[in-house]
Coordinates of C-alpha atoms in Angstrom, one line a residue:
R1 CA 14.0 22.6 2.5
A2 CA 17.2 24.4 1.5
K3 CA 16.5 24.0 -2.2
F4 CA 12.7 24.7 -2.1
P5 CA 12.0 26.6 1.1
D6 CA 8.4 27.2 0.1
A7 CA 7.6 23.5 -0.8
K8 CA 4.3 22.1 0.3
Y9 CA 4.0 18.5 1.4
I10 CA 1.6 15.6 1.2
L11 CA 1.4 12.8 3.8
E12 CA 0.1 9.3 2.9
L13 CA -0.3 6.2 5.2
K14 CA 2.3 3.6 4.6
I15 CA 0.1 0.5 4.0
D16 CA 1.6 -2.8 5.0
G17 CA 0.6 -4.8 2.0
L18 CA 1.8 -6.0 -1.4
A19 CA 3.0 -3.3 -3.9
M20 CA 1.1 -3.7 -7.2
T21 CA 1.0 -2.1 -10.7
L22 CA -2.1 -1.9 -12.8
T23 CA -2.1 -1.1 -16.6
Y24 CA -5.2 -0.2 -18.6
E25 CA -5.4 0.1 -22.3
S26 CA -8.4 1.9 -23.9
G27 CA -10.1 1.7 -20.5
A28 CA -9.7 -2.1 -20.0
L29 CA -7.5 -3.6 -17.3
V30 CA -4.9 -5.7 -19.2
L31 CA -2.2 -6.2 -16.6
G32 CA -1.8 -6.5 -12.8
A33 CA 1.7 -7.2 -11.7
T34 CA 3.6 -7.5 -8.4
R35 CA 6.7 -5.3 -7.8
G36 CA 8.9 -8.4 -7.7
D37 CA 12.6 -7.4 -7.6
G38 CA 11.8 -3.9 -8.8
V39 CA 12.4 -4.9 -12.4
V40 CA 10.5 -8.1 -13.0
G41 CA 7.3 -8.9 -11.2
E42 CA 4.6 -11.6 -11.4
N43 CA 1.6 -11.3 -13.6
V44 CA -1.4 -11.7 -11.3
T45 CA -4.1 -10.1 -13.6
H46 CA -6.5 -13.0 -13.1
N47 CA -6.4 -12.4 -9.3
M48 CA -6.6 -8.6 -9.5
L49 CA -10.0 -9.0 -11.3
Q50 CA -11.3 -10.7 -8.1
I51 CA -10.8 -7.6 -5.9
A52 CA -14.1 -5.8 -5.7
S53 CA -12.6 -2.3 -5.4
V54 CA -10.5 -2.6 -8.6
P55 CA -12.3 -1.3 -11.7
H56 CA -12.3 -3.7 -14.7
H57 CA -13.1 -0.9 -17.1
L58 CA -12.7 2.9 -17.0
K59 CA -15.5 5.2 -18.2
E60 CA -13.1 7.6 -20.0
H61 CA -11.3 4.7 -21.8
Q62 CA -7.9 6.0 -20.7
S63 CA -4.7 4.1 -21.2
L64 CA -2.7 4.5 -18.1
T65 CA -0.5 2.8 -15.5
R66 CA -0.8 3.3 -11.8
R67 CA 0.7 1.8 -8.6
G68 CA -0.6 1.1 -5.2
E69 CA -0.9 -1.5 -2.4
V70 CA -3.1 -4.6 -2.1
F71 CA -3.8 -5.6 1.5
M72 CA -6.0 -7.9 3.5
P73 CA -8.3 -6.0 5.9
H74 CA -8.3 -7.2 9.5
D75 CA -11.8 -8.7 9.4
S76 CA -10.9 -10.6 6.2
F77 CA -7.7 -11.8 7.9
I78 CA -9.6 -13.2 10.9
H79 CA -12.1 -15.0 8.6
A80 CA -9.3 -16.4 6.4
N81 CA -7.5 -17.9 9.4
E82 CA -10.6 -19.3 10.9
T83 CA -11.2 -21.1 7.6
R84 CA -7.7 -22.4 7.4
V85 CA -7.8 -23.8 11.0
Q86 CA -11.0 -25.5 10.2
L87 CA -9.4 -27.2 7.2
G88 CA -6.4 -28.2 9.3
E89 CA -4.1 -25.7 7.6
A90 CA -1.6 -23.4 9.3
A91 CA -2.9 -20.0 10.1
F92 CA -1.3 -17.0 8.3
A93 CA 1.2 -15.1 10.5
N94 CA 0.0 -11.6 9.6
P95 CA -2.2 -9.8 7.1
R96 CA 0.7 -8.9 4.8
N97 CA 1.8 -12.5 4.4
A98 CA -1.8 -13.4 3.9
A99 CA -2.2 -10.9 1.1
A100 CA 1.0 -11.9 -0.6
G101 CA 0.1 -15.6 -0.5
T102 CA -3.4 -15.0 -1.7
M103 CA -2.3 -12.9 -4.7
R104 CA -0.1 -15.8 -5.8
Q105 CA -3.0 -18.3 -5.8
L106 CA -3.6 -20.1 -9.1
D107 CA -7.3 -20.5 -8.2
S108 CA -8.9 -17.1 -8.5
S109 CA -12.0 -18.2 -6.5
V110 CA -9.7 -18.3 -3.4
V111 CA -8.7 -14.7 -4.0
K112 CA -12.4 -13.7 -4.3
S113 CA -13.3 -15.5 -1.0
R114 CA -10.6 -13.7 1.0
K115 CA -11.9 -10.2 0.2
L116 CA -8.7 -8.3 -0.4
D117 CA -8.7 -4.6 -0.9
A118 CA -6.4 -2.0 -2.4
F119 CA -5.4 1.7 -2.2
W120 CA -3.8 3.5 -5.2
Y121 CA -1.4 6.4 -4.9
T122 CA 0.9 6.7 -8.0
L123 CA -0.2 7.8 -11.4
V124 CA 2.6 7.0 -13.9
A125 CA 3.4 9.8 -16.4
P126 CA 1.0 12.3 -14.7
E127 CA 1.9 15.1 -17.0
Q128 CA -0.1 13.4 -19.8
Y129 CA -3.2 14.1 -17.8
G130 CA -2.4 17.7 -16.8
V131 CA -1.6 16.7 -13.2
A132 CA 1.0 18.9 -11.5
S133 CA 1.2 17.5 -8.0
Q134 CA 0.8 14.4 -6.0
S135 CA -2.4 15.7 -4.3
E136 CA -3.8 16.3 -7.7
A137 CA -2.8 12.8 -8.8
L138 CA -4.8 11.3 -5.9
E139 CA -7.8 13.4 -6.7
T140 CA -7.6 12.4 -10.4
L141 CA -7.3 8.7 -9.6
K142 CA -10.3 9.0 -7.3
S143 CA -12.4 10.7 -10.0
W144 CA -11.6 7.9 -12.3
G145 CA -13.0 5.3 -9.9
F146 CA -9.8 4.2 -8.1
K147 CA -9.8 3.8 -4.3
T148 CA -7.5 6.2 -2.6
N149 CA -6.7 6.4 1.1
P150 CA -8.9 9.0 2.9
Y151 CA -6.2 10.0 5.3
A152 CA -3.8 11.6 2.7
K153 CA -3.3 15.2 3.5
R154 CA -1.5 18.2 2.0
V155 CA 0.2 20.5 4.5
D156 CA 2.2 23.8 4.2
T157 CA 5.1 23.2 6.6
I158 CA 7.2 20.4 8.1
E159 CA 5.9 21.3 11.5
A160 CA 2.3 20.7 10.3
A161 CA 3.4 17.5 8.8
Y162 CA 4.9 16.2 12.1
A163 CA 1.7 17.2 14.0
Y164 CA -0.4 15.2 11.5
I165 CA 2.0 12.2 11.8
L166 CA 1.3 12.1 15.5
E167 CA -2.5 12.2 14.8
L168 CA -2.1 9.3 12.4
E169 CA 0.0 7.2 14.9
A170 CA -2.8 7.6 17.5
L171 CA -5.3 6.5 14.9
R172 CA -3.4 3.4 13.9
S173 CA -5.2 0.9 16.2
T174 CA -8.6 2.0 15.0
L175 CA -8.0 1.1 11.3
N176 CA -9.2 -2.1 9.6
Y177 CA -5.8 -2.6 7.9
E178 CA -2.2 -2.6 8.8
I179 CA 0.0 0.5 8.5
D180 CA 3.6 0.8 9.6
G181 CA 4.2 4.5 9.1
V182 CA 3.6 7.6 7.0
V183 CA 5.2 8.6 3.7
L184 CA 6.0 12.3 3.4
K185 CA 6.5 13.7 -0.1
V186 CA 7.1 17.0 -1.7
D187 CA 3.7 17.7 -3.3
A188 CA 4.7 19.5 -6.5
L189 CA 5.8 17.1 -9.2
A190 CA 8.2 19.6 -10.8
M191 CA 10.0 19.9 -7.5
Q192 CA 10.1 16.1 -7.2
K193 CA 11.7 15.9 -10.6
A194 CA 14.3 18.6 -9.7
L195 CA 15.2 16.8 -6.5
G196 CA 15.6 13.5 -8.3
F197 CA 16.9 10.2 -6.8
T198 CA 19.9 8.8 -5.1
V199 CA 21.0 5.3 -6.3
R200 CA 18.3 3.6 -4.3
T201 CA 15.8 6.2 -3.0
P202 CA 14.0 9.4 -4.0
R203 CA 15.2 12.7 -2.5
F204 CA 11.6 14.1 -2.5
A205 CA 10.1 11.5 -0.2
I206 CA 10.8 9.9 3.2
A207 CA 9.1 7.3 5.3
Y208 CA 8.4 7.9 9.0
K209 CA 8.2 4.5 10.5
F210 CA 6.1 3.9 13.6
K211 CA 7.4 2.0 16.6
A212 CA 6.7 -1.7 16.4
E213 CA 3.5 -2.6 18.2
E214 CA 4.2 -4.4 21.6
V215 CA 1.8 -6.7 23.5
S216 CA 2.2 -8.9 26.6
T217 CA 2.4 -12.6 26.2
V218 CA 2.3 -15.6 28.5
V219 CA 4.8 -18.4 28.3
E220 CA 2.7 -21.5 28.7
D221 CA 5.4 -24.2 28.5
I222 CA 9.0 -24.8 27.6
F223 CA 10.8 -28.0 26.6
V224 CA 14.5 -28.7 26.7
T225 CA 16.4 -30.6 23.9
V226 CA 19.9 -31.7 23.3
G227 CA 21.9 -29.7 20.7
R228 CA 24.4 -31.0 18.2
T229 CA 27.3 -30.5 20.6
G230 CA 25.6 -32.6 23.4
K231 CA 24.6 -29.6 25.6

């Protein structure tokens, strides 16, 4: 705020899924890759083609790279675990692990059956397309047929941003996918570039993490064993 007191902000849900990058050449999807260690990821193009909301071809025949999050909706998670239990397999611990395990499958038919979904939020090299802000980038991606999250919102002040964060936290339990917070970004890409990065994180964005969800549980049984020291 000190450097850009008139900055506008955009808020986006922090989807609890698997970070992915898609690359298109002349309008055709040629690469889907996981984030991996931030430098080298896994090529999972064959599985990205099984996600119904991911376009295989773009009408405008653009060559572009974009980033987003692949996730398993709650209803798909419930169905996947029911199927695994029926087959005598261990149930997935949570939707994020389920999405990650699914995207690493060698059999693409498994990916198709688990009905993953994705939201896309980053357009790489946006200046090539006349895009000047993150809010414009989201609108551009949407116009090209990419699924963006409907709860992204541009606000004029930090105070308005915090008020919207509280709205989103109250909405959390009604969504069909896992979120663990909200990402707040400076909207103007020129300001983002001027603010730059630290060694590890951007100076133009920050994540507001929600409190961990808590539920009551019943202890049905305990059993005592002898440790290596004999206790």
